[in-house]
JSON list of C-alpha atoms and ligand atoms in Angstrom, two decimals:
[
{"chain": "A", "resi": 28, "resn": "MET", "atom": "CA", "xyz": [-0.61, -11.84, 77.44]},
{"chain": "A", "resi": 29, "resn": "LYS", "atom": "CA", "xyz": [-3.39, -10.45, 79.63]},
{"chain": "A", "resi": 30, "resn": "THR", "atom": "CA", "xyz": [-5.42, -12.89, 81.70]},
{"chain": "A", "resi": 31, "resn": "LYS", "atom": "CA", "xyz": [-9.19, -13.19, 81.64]},
{"chain": "A", "resi": 32, "resn": "GLN", "atom": "CA", "xyz": [-9.22, -11.73, 85.11]},
{"chain": "A", "resi": 33, "resn": "GLU", "atom": "CA", "xyz": [-7.17, -8.69, 84.11]},
{"chain": "A", "resi": 34, "resn": "ILE", "atom": "CA", "xyz": [-9.41, -7.98, 81.11]},
{"chain": "A", "resi": 35, "resn": "THR", "atom": "CA", "xyz": [-12.55, -8.48, 83.20]},
{"chain": "A", "resi": 36, "resn": "GLU", "atom": "CA", "xyz": [-11.32, -6.15, 85.93]},
{"chain": "A", "resi": 37, "resn": "ALA", "atom": "CA", "xyz": [-10.27, -3.49, 83.43]},
{"chain": "A", "resi": 38, "resn": "ILE", "atom": "CA", "xyz": [-13.64, -3.51, 81.63]},
{"chain": "A", "resi": 39, "resn": "ILE", "atom": "CA", "xyz": [-15.53, -3.41, 84.91]},
{"chain": "A", "resi": 40, "resn": "GLU", "atom": "CA", "xyz": [-13.38, -0.61, 86.27]},
{"chain": "A", "resi": 41, "resn": "GLN", "atom": "CA", "xyz": [-13.93, 1.43, 83.11]},
{"chain": "A", "resi": 42, "resn": "GLY", "atom": "CA", "xyz": [-17.65, 0.57, 83.11]},
{"chain": "A", "resi": 43, "resn": "MET", "atom": "CA", "xyz": [-18.02, 1.53, 79.46]},
{"chain": "A", "resi": 44, "resn": "LEU", "atom": "CA", "xyz": [-16.37, -0.22, 76.54]},
{"chain": "A", "resi": 45, "resn": "PRO", "atom": "CA", "xyz": [-16.02, 1.96, 73.42]},
{"chain": "A", "resi": 46, "resn": "LEU", "atom": "CA", "xyz": [-16.24, 0.06, 70.16]},
{"chain": "A", "resi": 47, "resn": "PHE", "atom": "CA", "xyz": [-15.67, 1.22, 66.63]},
{"chain": "A", "resi": 48, "resn": "TYR", "atom": "CA", "xyz": [-14.47, 0.49, 63.12]},
{"chain": "A", "resi": 49, "resn": "HIS", "atom": "CA", "xyz": [-13.37, 2.99, 60.54]},
{"chain": "A", "resi": 50, "resn": "ALA", "atom": "CA", "xyz": [-12.06, 2.15, 57.09]},
{"chain": "A", "resi": 51, "resn": "ASP", "atom": "CA", "xyz": [-9.44, 4.88, 57.28]},
{"chain": "A", "resi": 52, "resn": "MET", "atom": "CA", "xyz": [-6.39, 3.85, 59.28]},
{"chain": "A", "resi": 53, "resn": "GLN", "atom": "CA", "xyz": [-5.44, 7.37, 60.34]},
{"chain": "A", "resi": 54, "resn": "VAL", "atom": "CA", "xyz": [-8.97, 8.05, 61.57]},
{"chain": "A", "resi": 55, "resn": "SER", "atom": "CA", "xyz": [-8.93, 4.76, 63.51]},
{"chain": "A", "resi": 56, "resn": "LEU", "atom": "CA", "xyz": [-5.65, 5.76, 65.17]},
{"chain": "A", "resi": 57, "resn": "ASP", "atom": "CA", "xyz": [-6.91, 9.25, 65.98]},
{"chain": "A", "resi": 58, "resn": "ILE", "atom": "CA", "xyz": [-10.09, 7.88, 67.54]},
{"chain": "A", "resi": 59, "resn": "ALA", "atom": "CA", "xyz": [-8.04, 5.55, 69.74]},
{"chain": "A", "resi": 60, "resn": "ARG", "atom": "CA", "xyz": [-5.77, 8.44, 70.78]},
{"chain": "A", "resi": 61, "resn": "SER", "atom": "CA", "xyz": [-8.74, 10.61, 71.66]},
{"chain": "A", "resi": 62, "resn": "LEU", "atom": "CA", "xyz": [-10.41, 7.88, 73.71]},
{"chain": "A", "resi": 63, "resn": "TYR", "atom": "CA", "xyz": [-7.15, 7.18, 75.52]},
{"chain": "A", "resi": 64, "resn": "LYS", "atom": "CA", "xyz": [-6.65, 10.87, 76.29]},
{"chain": "A", "resi": 65, "resn": "ALA", "atom": "CA", "xyz": [-10.07, 10.87, 77.94]},
{"chain": "A", "resi": 66, "resn": "GLY", "atom": "CA", "xyz": [-9.01, 8.02, 80.21]},
{"chain": "A", "resi": 67, "resn": "ILE", "atom": "CA", "xyz": [-10.10, 4.98, 78.23]},
{"chain": "A", "resi": 68, "resn": "ARG", "atom": "CA", "xyz": [-7.84, 1.98, 78.82]},
{"chain": "A", "resi": 69, "resn": "VAL", "atom": "CA", "xyz": [-9.86, -0.77, 77.10]},
{"chain": "A", "resi": 70, "resn": "ILE", "atom": "CA", "xyz": [-11.10, -0.53, 73.51]},
{"chain": "A", "resi": 71, "resn": "GLU", "atom": "CA", "xyz": [-12.91, -2.93, 71.19]},
{"chain": "A", "resi": 72, "resn": "TYR", "atom": "CA", "xyz": [-12.04, -2.40, 67.55]},
{"chain": "A", "resi": 73, "resn": "THR", "atom": "CA", "xyz": [-14.57, -4.15, 65.33]},
{"chain": "A", "resi": 74, "resn": "ASN", "atom": "CA", "xyz": [-14.00, -6.47, 62.41]},
{"chain": "A", "resi": 75, "resn": "ARG", "atom": "CA", "xyz": [-16.56, -4.73, 60.26]},
{"chain": "A", "resi": 76, "resn": "GLY", "atom": "CA", "xyz": [-14.81, -3.93, 57.02]},
{"chain": "A", "resi": 77, "resn": "GLU", "atom": "CA", "xyz": [-12.10, -4.90, 54.60]},
{"chain": "A", "resi": 78, "resn": "ALA", "atom": "CA", "xyz": [-9.47, -2.73, 56.26]},
{"chain": "A", "resi": 79, "resn": "ALA", "atom": "CA", "xyz": [-10.15, -4.09, 59.76]},
{"chain": "A", "resi": 80, "resn": "LEU", "atom": "CA", "xyz": [-7.15, -6.41, 60.11]},
{"chain": "A", "resi": 81, "resn": "GLU", "atom": "CA", "xyz": [-4.66, -3.96, 58.65]},
{"chain": "A", "resi": 82, "resn": "ASN", "atom": "CA", "xyz": [-6.02, -1.16, 60.81]},
{"chain": "A", "resi": 83, "resn": "PHE", "atom": "CA", "xyz": [-5.97, -3.40, 63.85]},
{"chain": "A", "resi": 84, "resn": "LYS", "atom": "CA", "xyz": [-2.27, -4.09, 63.29]},
{"chain": "A", "resi": 85, "resn": "ALA", "atom": "CA", "xyz": [-1.63, -0.34, 63.13]},
{"chain": "A", "resi": 86, "resn": "LEU", "atom": "CA", "xyz": [-3.56, 0.08, 66.37]},
{"chain": "A", "resi": 87, "resn": "LYS", "atom": "CA", "xyz": [-1.38, -2.62, 67.95]},
{"chain": "A", "resi": 88, "resn": "ASP", "atom": "CA", "xyz": [1.69, -0.63, 66.93]},
{"chain": "A", "resi": 89, "resn": "LEU", "atom": "CA", "xyz": [0.16, 2.48, 68.47]},
{"chain": "A", "resi": 90, "resn": "GLN", "atom": "CA", "xyz": [-0.59, 0.53, 71.65]},
{"chain": "A", "resi": 91, "resn": "GLN", "atom": "CA", "xyz": [3.02, -0.60, 71.89]},
{"chain": "A", "resi": 92, "resn": "THR", "atom": "CA", "xyz": [4.59, 2.77, 71.18]},
{"chain": "A", "resi": 93, "resn": "GLU", "atom": "CA", "xyz": [2.20, 5.36, 72.56]},
{"chain": "A", "resi": 94, "resn": "LEU", "atom": "CA", "xyz": [-0.94, 4.00, 74.27]},
{"chain": "A", "resi": 95, "resn": "THR", "atom": "CA", "xyz": [1.01, 1.63, 76.45]},
{"chain": "A", "resi": 96, "resn": "GLU", "atom": "CA", "xyz": [-1.65, 1.14, 79.13]},
{"chain": "A", "resi": 97, "resn": "LEU", "atom": "CA", "xyz": [-4.30, 0.23, 76.58]},
{"chain": "A", "resi": 98, "resn": "LEU", "atom": "CA", "xyz": [-5.97, -3.17, 76.30]},
{"chain": "A", "resi": 99, "resn": "LEU", "atom": "CA", "xyz": [-7.01, -3.66, 72.69]},
{"chain": "A", "resi": 100, "resn": "GLY", "atom": "CA", "xyz": [-9.65, -6.23, 71.81]},
{"chain": "A", "resi": 101, "resn": "ILE", "atom": "CA", "xyz": [-11.34, -7.12, 68.57]},
{"chain": "A", "resi": 102, "resn": "GLY", "atom": "CA", "xyz": [-15.08, -7.54, 68.07]},
{"chain": "A", "resi": 103, "resn": "THR", "atom": "CA", "xyz": [-17.38, -9.05, 65.45]},
{"chain": "A", "resi": 104, "resn": "ILE", "atom": "CA", "xyz": [-15.45, -12.31, 65.35]},
{"chain": "A", "resi": 105, "resn": "LYS", "atom": "CA", "xyz": [-17.70, -15.06, 64.00]},
{"chain": "A", "resi": 106, "resn": "THR", "atom": "CA", "xyz": [-15.31, -17.64, 62.53]},
{"chain": "A", "resi": 107, "resn": "THR", "atom": "CA", "xyz": [-12.19, -19.50, 63.63]},
{"chain": "A", "resi": 108, "resn": "GLN", "atom": "CA", "xyz": [-10.29, -18.00, 60.70]},
{"chain": "A", "resi": 109, "resn": "GLN", "atom": "CA", "xyz": [-11.08, -14.51, 61.93]},
{"chain": "A", "resi": 110, "resn": "ALA", "atom": "CA", "xyz": [-10.22, -15.50, 65.49]},
{"chain": "A", "resi": 111, "resn": "ASN", "atom": "CA", "xyz": [-6.86, -16.94, 64.39]},
{"chain": "A", "resi": 112, "resn": "ASP", "atom": "CA", "xyz": [-6.03, -13.86, 62.31]},
{"chain": "A", "resi": 113, "resn": "TYR", "atom": "CA", "xyz": [-6.59, -11.50, 65.22]},
{"chain": "A", "resi": 114, "resn": "ILE", "atom": "CA", "xyz": [-4.95, -13.76, 67.80]},
{"chain": "A", "resi": 115, "resn": "ALA", "atom": "CA", "xyz": [-1.86, -13.72, 65.54]},
{"chain": "A", "resi": 116, "resn": "ALA", "atom": "CA", "xyz": [-2.16, -9.92, 65.31]},
{"chain": "A", "resi": 117, "resn": "GLY", "atom": "CA", "xyz": [-2.02, -9.66, 69.10]},
{"chain": "A", "resi": 118, "resn": "ALA", "atom": "CA", "xyz": [-5.63, -9.11, 70.17]},
{"chain": "A", "resi": 119, "resn": "ASP", "atom": "CA", "xyz": [-5.88, -8.82, 73.94]},
{"chain": "A", "resi": 120, "resn": "PHE", "atom": "CA", "xyz": [-9.42, -10.25, 73.95]},
{"chain": "A", "resi": 121, "resn": "ILE", "atom": "CA", "xyz": [-12.06, -11.36, 71.47]},
{"chain": "A", "resi": 122, "resn": "ILE", "atom": "CA", "xyz": [-15.71, -10.30, 71.31]},
{"chain": "A", "resi": 123, "resn": "ALA", "atom": "CA", "xyz": [-18.39, -11.88, 69.14]},
{"chain": "A", "resi": 124, "resn": "PRO", "atom": "CA", "xyz": [-21.97, -11.03, 68.23]},
{"chain": "A", "resi": 125, "resn": "ILE", "atom": "CA", "xyz": [-22.86, -14.75, 68.44]},
{"chain": "A", "resi": 126, "resn": "VAL", "atom": "CA", "xyz": [-22.16, -17.93, 70.43]},
{"chain": "A", "resi": 127, "resn": "ASN", "atom": "CA", "xyz": [-20.04, -20.34, 68.40]},
{"chain": "A", "resi": 128, "resn": "ALA", "atom": "CA", "xyz": [-18.33, -23.38, 69.93]},
{"chain": "A", "resi": 129, "resn": "ASP", "atom": "CA", "xyz": [-15.45, -23.48, 67.44]},
{"chain": "A", "resi": 130, "resn": "VAL", "atom": "CA", "xyz": [-14.61, -19.83, 68.00]},
{"chain": "A", "resi": 131, "resn": "ALA", "atom": "CA", "xyz": [-14.87, -20.35, 71.77]},
{"chain": "A", "resi": 132, "resn": "LYS", "atom": "CA", "xyz": [-12.38, -23.21, 71.58]},
{"chain": "A", "resi": 133, "resn": "THR", "atom": "CA", "xyz": [-9.96, -21.35, 69.30]},
{"chain": "A", "resi": 134, "resn": "VAL", "atom": "CA", "xyz": [-9.92, -18.30, 71.55]},
{"chain": "A", "resi": 135, "resn": "THR", "atom": "CA", "xyz": [-9.75, -20.09, 74.88]},
{"chain": "A", "resi": 136, "resn": "ASP", "atom": "CA", "xyz": [-7.11, -22.56, 73.62]},
{"chain": "A", "resi": 137, "resn": "ALA", "atom": "CA", "xyz": [-5.01, -19.50, 72.78]},
{"chain": "A", "resi": 138, "resn": "GLY", "atom": "CA", "xyz": [-5.44, -18.36, 76.38]},
{"chain": "A", "resi": 139, "resn": "LEU", "atom": "CA", "xyz": [-7.54, -15.32, 75.51]},
{"chain": "A", "resi": 140, "resn": "MET", "atom": "CA", "xyz": [-10.81, -14.08, 76.87]},
{"chain": "A", "resi": 141, "resn": "TRP", "atom": "CA", "xyz": [-13.86, -14.74, 74.69]},
{"chain": "A", "resi": 142, "resn": "ILE", "atom": "CA", "xyz": [-16.89, -12.50, 75.20]},
{"chain": "A", "resi": 143, "resn": "PRO", "atom": "CA", "xyz": [-19.79, -13.88, 73.14]},
{"chain": "A", "resi": 144, "resn": "GLY", "atom": "CA", "xyz": [-22.95, -12.06, 72.15]},
{"chain": "A", "resi": 145, "resn": "CYS", "atom": "CA", "xyz": [-26.16, -13.43, 73.63]},
{"chain": "A", "resi": 146, "resn": "MET", "atom": "CA", "xyz": [-29.80, -12.52, 73.22]},
{"chain": "A", "resi": 147, "resn": "THR", "atom": "CA", "xyz": [-31.64, -15.33, 75.01]},
{"chain": "A", "resi": 148, "resn": "PRO", "atom": "CA", "xyz": [-31.32, -17.33, 78.25]},
{"chain": "A", "resi": 149, "resn": "THR", "atom": "CA", "xyz": [-30.43, -20.39, 76.15]},
{"chain": "A", "resi": 150, "resn": "GLU", "atom": "CA", "xyz": [-27.57, -18.50, 74.48]},
{"chain": "A", "resi": 151, "resn": "ILE", "atom": "CA", "xyz": [-26.27, -17.29, 77.84]},
{"chain": "A", "resi": 152, "resn": "HIS", "atom": "CA", "xyz": [-26.41, -20.86, 79.13]},
{"chain": "A", "resi": 153, "resn": "ASN", "atom": "CA", "xyz": [-24.64, -22.23, 76.05]},
{"chain": "A", "resi": 154, "resn": "ALA", "atom": "CA", "xyz": [-22.00, -19.50, 76.32]},
{"chain": "A", "resi": 155, "resn": "THR", "atom": "CA", "xyz": [-21.30, -20.43, 79.93]},
{"chain": "A", "resi": 156, "resn": "GLN", "atom": "CA", "xyz": [-21.05, -24.11, 78.97]},
{"chain": "A", "resi": 157, "resn": "LEU", "atom": "CA", "xyz": [-18.34, -23.05, 76.52]},
{"chain": "A", "resi": 158, "resn": "GLY", "atom": "CA", "xyz": [-16.44, -21.25, 79.26]},
{"chain": "A", "resi": 159, "resn": "ALA", "atom": "CA", "xyz": [-17.74, -17.68, 79.12]},
{"chain": "A", "resi": 160, "resn": "GLU", "atom": "CA", "xyz": [-18.23, -15.83, 82.38]},
{"chain": "A", "resi": 161, "resn": "PHE", "atom": "CA", "xyz": [-18.72, -12.47, 80.72]},
{"chain": "A", "resi": 162, "resn": "VAL", "atom": "CA", "xyz": [-21.26, -11.98, 77.95]},
{"chain": "A", "resi": 163, "resn": "LYS", "atom": "CA", "xyz": [-22.26, -9.19, 75.63]},
{"chain": "A", "resi": 164, "resn": "LEU", "atom": "CA", "xyz": [-26.04, -8.74, 75.53]},
{"chain": "A", "resi": 165, "resn": "PHE", "atom": "CA", "xyz": [-26.78, -7.93, 71.92]},
{"chain": "A", "resi": 166, "resn": "PRO", "atom": "CA", "xyz": [-28.67, -6.12, 70.52]},
{"chain": "A", "resi": 167, "resn": "ALA", "atom": "CA", "xyz": [-29.20, -4.43, 73.86]},
{"chain": "A", "resi": 168, "resn": "ASN", "atom": "CA", "xyz": [-31.78, -1.89, 72.78]},
{"chain": "A", "resi": 169, "resn": "ILE", "atom": "CA", "xyz": [-34.09, -4.71, 71.69]},
{"chain": "A", "resi": 170, "resn": "LEU", "atom": "CA", "xyz": [-33.66, -6.47, 75.06]},
{"chain": "A", "resi": 171, "resn": "GLY", "atom": "CA", "xyz": [-33.75, -3.53, 77.47]},
{"chain": "A", "resi": 172, "resn": "PRO", "atom": "CA", "xyz": [-32.76, -3.50, 81.16]},
{"chain": "A", "resi": 173, "resn": "GLY", "atom": "CA", "xyz": [-35.89, -5.56, 81.96]},
{"chain": "A", "resi": 174, "resn": "PHE", "atom": "CA", "xyz": [-34.21, -8.54, 80.31]},
{"chain": "A", "resi": 175, "resn": "VAL", "atom": "CA", "xyz": [-31.27, -8.32, 82.72]},
{"chain": "A", "resi": 176, "resn": "SER", "atom": "CA", "xyz": [-33.58, -8.04, 85.73]},
{"chain": "A", "resi": 177, "resn": "ALA", "atom": "CA", "xyz": [-35.51, -11.09, 84.54]},
{"chain": "A", "resi": 178, "resn": "VAL", "atom": "CA", "xyz": [-32.56, -13.41, 83.84]},
{"chain": "A", "resi": 179, "resn": "LYS", "atom": "CA", "xyz": [-29.77, -12.40, 86.21]},
{"chain": "A", "resi": 180, "resn": "GLU", "atom": "CA", "xyz": [-30.93, -14.74, 88.99]},
{"chain": "A", "resi": 181, "resn": "LEU", "atom": "CA", "xyz": [-30.69, -17.63, 86.53]},
{"chain": "A", "resi": 182, "resn": "PHE", "atom": "CA", "xyz": [-27.02, -16.96, 85.89]},
{"chain": "A", "resi": 183, "resn": "PRO", "atom": "CA", "xyz": [-25.30, -16.07, 89.14]},
{"chain": "A", "resi": 184, "resn": "GLY", "atom": "CA", "xyz": [-21.75, -14.94, 88.51]},
{"chain": "A", "resi": 185, "resn": "VAL", "atom": "CA", "xyz": [-22.22, -14.23, 84.80]},
{"chain": "A", "resi": 186, "resn": "LYS", "atom": "CA", "xyz": [-21.17, -10.68, 84.02]},
{"chain": "A", "resi": 187, "resn": "MET", "atom": "CA", "xyz": [-23.30, -8.89, 81.47]},
{"chain": "A", "resi": 188, "resn": "MET", "atom": "CA", "xyz": [-22.44, -6.01, 79.15]},
{"chain": "A", "resi": 189, "resn": "PRO", "atom": "CA", "xyz": [-25.29, -4.66, 77.00]},
{"chain": "A", "resi": 190, "resn": "THR", "atom": "CA", "xyz": [-24.15, -3.43, 73.60]},
{"chain": "A", "resi": 191, "resn": "GLY", "atom": "CA", "xyz": [-26.09, -2.00, 70.67]},
{"chain": "A", "resi": 192, "resn": "GLY", "atom": "CA", "xyz": [-28.13, 1.17, 71.02]},
{"chain": "A", "resi": 193, "resn": "VAL", "atom": "CA", "xyz": [-26.71, 2.20, 74.40]},
{"chain": "A", "resi": 194, "resn": "ASP", "atom": "CA", "xyz": [-26.88, 5.98, 74.24]},
{"chain": "A", "resi": 195, "resn": "MET", "atom": "CA", "xyz": [-25.50, 8.98, 76.08]},
{"chain": "A", "resi": 196, "resn": "SER", "atom": "CA", "xyz": [-28.57, 9.65, 78.23]},
{"chain": "A", "resi": 197, "resn": "ALA", "atom": "CA", "xyz": [-28.21, 9.40, 82.00]},
{"chain": "A", "resi": 198, "resn": "GLU", "atom": "CA", "xyz": [-31.51, 7.53, 82.13]},
{"chain": "A", "resi": 199, "resn": "ASN", "atom": "CA", "xyz": [-30.43, 4.87, 79.66]},
{"chain": "A", "resi": 200, "resn": "ILE", "atom": "CA", "xyz": [-27.08, 4.22, 81.31]},
{"chain": "A", "resi": 201, "resn": "ALA", "atom": "CA", "xyz": [-28.52, 4.29, 84.84]},
{"chain": "A", "resi": 202, "resn": "GLY", "atom": "CA", "xyz": [-31.26, 1.86, 83.81]},
{"chain": "A", "resi": 203, "resn": "TRP", "atom": "CA", "xyz": [-28.71, -0.74, 82.72]},
{"chain": "A", "resi": 204, "resn": "PHE", "atom": "CA", "xyz": [-26.58, -0.49, 85.86]},
{"chain": "A", "resi": 205, "resn": "LYS", "atom": "CA", "xyz": [-29.66, -0.56, 88.09]},
{"chain": "A", "resi": 206, "resn": "ALA", "atom": "CA", "xyz": [-30.68, -3.81, 86.40]},
{"chain": "A", "resi": 207, "resn": "GLY", "atom": "CA", "xyz": [-27.28, -5.33, 87.26]},
{"chain": "A", "resi": 208, "resn": "VAL", "atom": "CA", "xyz": [-24.88, -5.05, 84.33]},
{"chain": "A", "resi": 209, "resn": "VAL", "atom": "CA", "xyz": [-21.16, -4.61, 84.99]},
{"chain": "A", "resi": 210, "resn": "ALA", "atom": "CA", "xyz": [-20.45, -2.37, 82.00]},
{"chain": "A", "resi": 211, "resn": "VAL", "atom": "CA", "xyz": [-22.05, -1.02, 78.84]},
{"chain": "A", "resi": 212, "resn": "GLY", "atom": "CA", "xyz": [-20.68, -1.16, 75.30]},
{"chain": "A", "resi": 213, "resn": "MET", "atom": "CA", "xyz": [-20.95, 2.07, 73.32]},
{"chain": "A", "resi": 214, "resn": "GLY", "atom": "CA", "xyz": [-20.40, 2.40, 69.60]},
{"chain": "A", "resi": 215, "resn": "SER", "atom": "CA", "xyz": [-22.12, 4.87, 67.33]},
{"chain": "A", "resi": 216, "resn": "LYS", "atom": "CA", "xyz": [-23.77, 6.86, 70.12]},
{"chain": "A", "resi": 217, "resn": "LEU", "atom": "CA", "xyz": [-20.31, 7.74, 71.41]},
{"chain": "A", "resi": 218, "resn": "ILE", "atom": "CA", "xyz": [-18.22, 7.72, 68.27]},
{"chain": "A", "resi": 219, "resn": "THR", "atom": "CA", "xyz": [-20.95, 9.39, 66.27]},
{"chain": "A", "resi": 220, "resn": "PRO", "atom": "CA", "xyz": [-21.21, 9.86, 62.51]},
{"chain": "A", "resi": 221, "resn": "ALA", "atom": "CA", "xyz": [-21.01, 13.62, 63.15]},
{"chain": "A", "resi": 222, "resn": "VAL", "atom": "CA", "xyz": [-17.73, 13.26, 65.06]},
{"chain": "A", "resi": 223, "resn": "LEU", "atom": "CA", "xyz": [-16.34, 11.07, 62.29]},
{"chain": "A", "resi": 224, "resn": "ASN", "atom": "CA", "xyz": [-17.49, 13.26, 59.41]},
{"chain": "A", "resi": 225, "resn": "GLU", "atom": "CA", "xyz": [-15.96, 16.34, 60.96]},
{"chain": "A", "resi": 226, "resn": "LYS", "atom": "CA", "xyz": [-12.99, 14.49, 62.50]},
{"chain": "A", "resi": 227, "resn": "ASN", "atom": "CA", "xyz": [-13.99, 16.33, 65.63]},
{"chain": "A", "resi": 228, "resn": "TYR", "atom": "CA", "xyz": [-11.78, 14.49, 68.10]},
{"chain": "A", "resi": 229, "resn": "ASN", "atom": "CA", "xyz": [-12.18, 17.21, 70.68]},
{"chain": "A", "resi": 230, "resn": "GLN", "atom": "CA", "xyz": [-15.91, 16.48, 70.71]},
{"chain": "A", "resi": 231, "resn": "LEU", "atom": "CA", "xyz": [-15.15, 12.78, 71.05]},
{"chain": "A", "resi": 232, "resn": "TYR", "atom": "CA", "xyz": [-12.83, 13.52, 73.98]},
{"chain": "A", "resi": 233, "resn": "ASN", "atom": "CA", "xyz": [-15.56, 15.55, 75.73]},
{"chain": "A", "resi": 234, "resn": "ASP", "atom": "CA", "xyz": [-18.28, 12.98, 74.97]},
{"chain": "A", "resi": 235, "resn": "THR", "atom": "CA", "xyz": [-16.08, 10.21, 76.36]},
{"chain": "A", "resi": 236, "resn": "LEU", "atom": "CA", "xyz": [-15.51, 12.12, 79.59]},
{"chain": "A", "resi": 237, "resn": "GLN", "atom": "CA", "xyz": [-19.26, 12.63, 79.76]},
{"chain": "A", "resi": 238, "resn": "ALA", "atom": "CA", "xyz": [-20.01, 8.94, 79.21]},
{"chain": "A", "resi": 239, "resn": "LEU", "atom": "CA", "xyz": [-17.51, 7.94, 81.91]},
{"chain": "A", "resi": 240, "resn": "THR", "atom": "CA", "xyz": [-19.14, 10.42, 84.30]},
{"chain": "A", "resi": 241, "resn": "LEU", "atom": "CA", "xyz": [-22.60, 9.02, 83.55]},
{"chain": "A", "resi": 242, "resn": "VAL", "atom": "CA", "xyz": [-21.32, 5.53, 84.30]},
{"chain": "A", "resi": 243, "resn": "LYS", "atom": "CA", "xyz": [-19.84, 6.68, 87.62]},
{"chain": "A", "resi": 244, "resn": "GLN", "atom": "CA", "xyz": [-23.10, 8.36, 88.57]},
{"chain": "A", "resi": 245, "resn": "ALA", "atom": "CA", "xyz": [-25.08, 5.27, 87.58]},
{"chain": "A", "resi": 246, "resn": "ARG", "atom": "CA", "xyz": [-23.13, 2.98, 89.90]},
{"chain": "B", "resi": 330, "resn": "LIG", "atom": "O1", "xyz": [-21.85, -4.81, 68.35]},
{"chain": "B", "resi": 330, "resn": "LIG", "atom": "C1", "xyz": [-21.91, -3.62, 68.41]},
{"chain": "B", "resi": 330, "resn": "LIG", "atom": "C2", "xyz": [-23.07, -2.81, 68.10]},
{"chain": "B", "resi": 330, "resn": "LIG", "atom": "O2", "xyz": [-23.48, -2.97, 66.78]},
{"chain": "B", "resi": 330, "resn": "LIG", "atom": "C3", "xyz": [-22.82, -1.38, 68.43]},
{"chain": "B", "resi": 330, "resn": "LIG", "atom": "O3", "xyz": [-24.03, -0.72, 68.49]},
{"chain": "B", "resi": 330, "resn": "LIG", "atom": "P1", "xyz": [-24.08, 0.85, 68.72]},
{"chain": "B", "resi": 330, "resn": "LIG", "atom": "O4", "xyz": [-23.37, 1.49, 67.59]},
{"chain": "B", "resi": 330, "resn": "LIG", "atom": "O5", "xyz": [-25.55, 1.14, 68.73]},
{"chain": "B", "resi": 330, "resn": "LIG", "atom": "O6", "xyz": [-23.43, 1.16, 70.06]}
]
């Protein structure tokens, strides 16, 4: 089992956490392969559809057989039942769009890292009271980098990762890092509907390299 510190360091080193769900298992596996080929070593699969748990288990198999350096987390975990299901399935870390004390306890009691979603100073505070040192700012495009600049002094030591609407522009990514985030989460602006419709994994590979370069330049 990976420690909180190992997960934290891996996300920070990568600087960009790709997140996705796809109902088709094969597509989910191919996306993970393509991201990995581009150098991605931490992925958040999201619990956003009926096939999520089954697909996640297939991704765990892929991690064990082929993508052996990958850390595989699960996102969109809102209930203890969901948390327990994915802990049993071998999730390396758990991400949520909300702050929920029962989920926090379930995840941390299992020894896993819990990254809750926060949108206000009160939510960040409550998350830290429940043990979080790393939070997802969500939805990030509603908050903007100005939110980070305004609140970061209030929460020294809390690592922030904006997610939701983070796009592939140098300006957008640089703005977040300048404000003080440690990483950005990227979903549909990286793993785009166009890439998925055309199963254009070569495009995804190139876009991922580009996103990683933008993060490096932004730091
Ligand atoms: O929690 C994740 C977000 O919904 C992802 O947003 P995005 O697709 O705009 O990156």
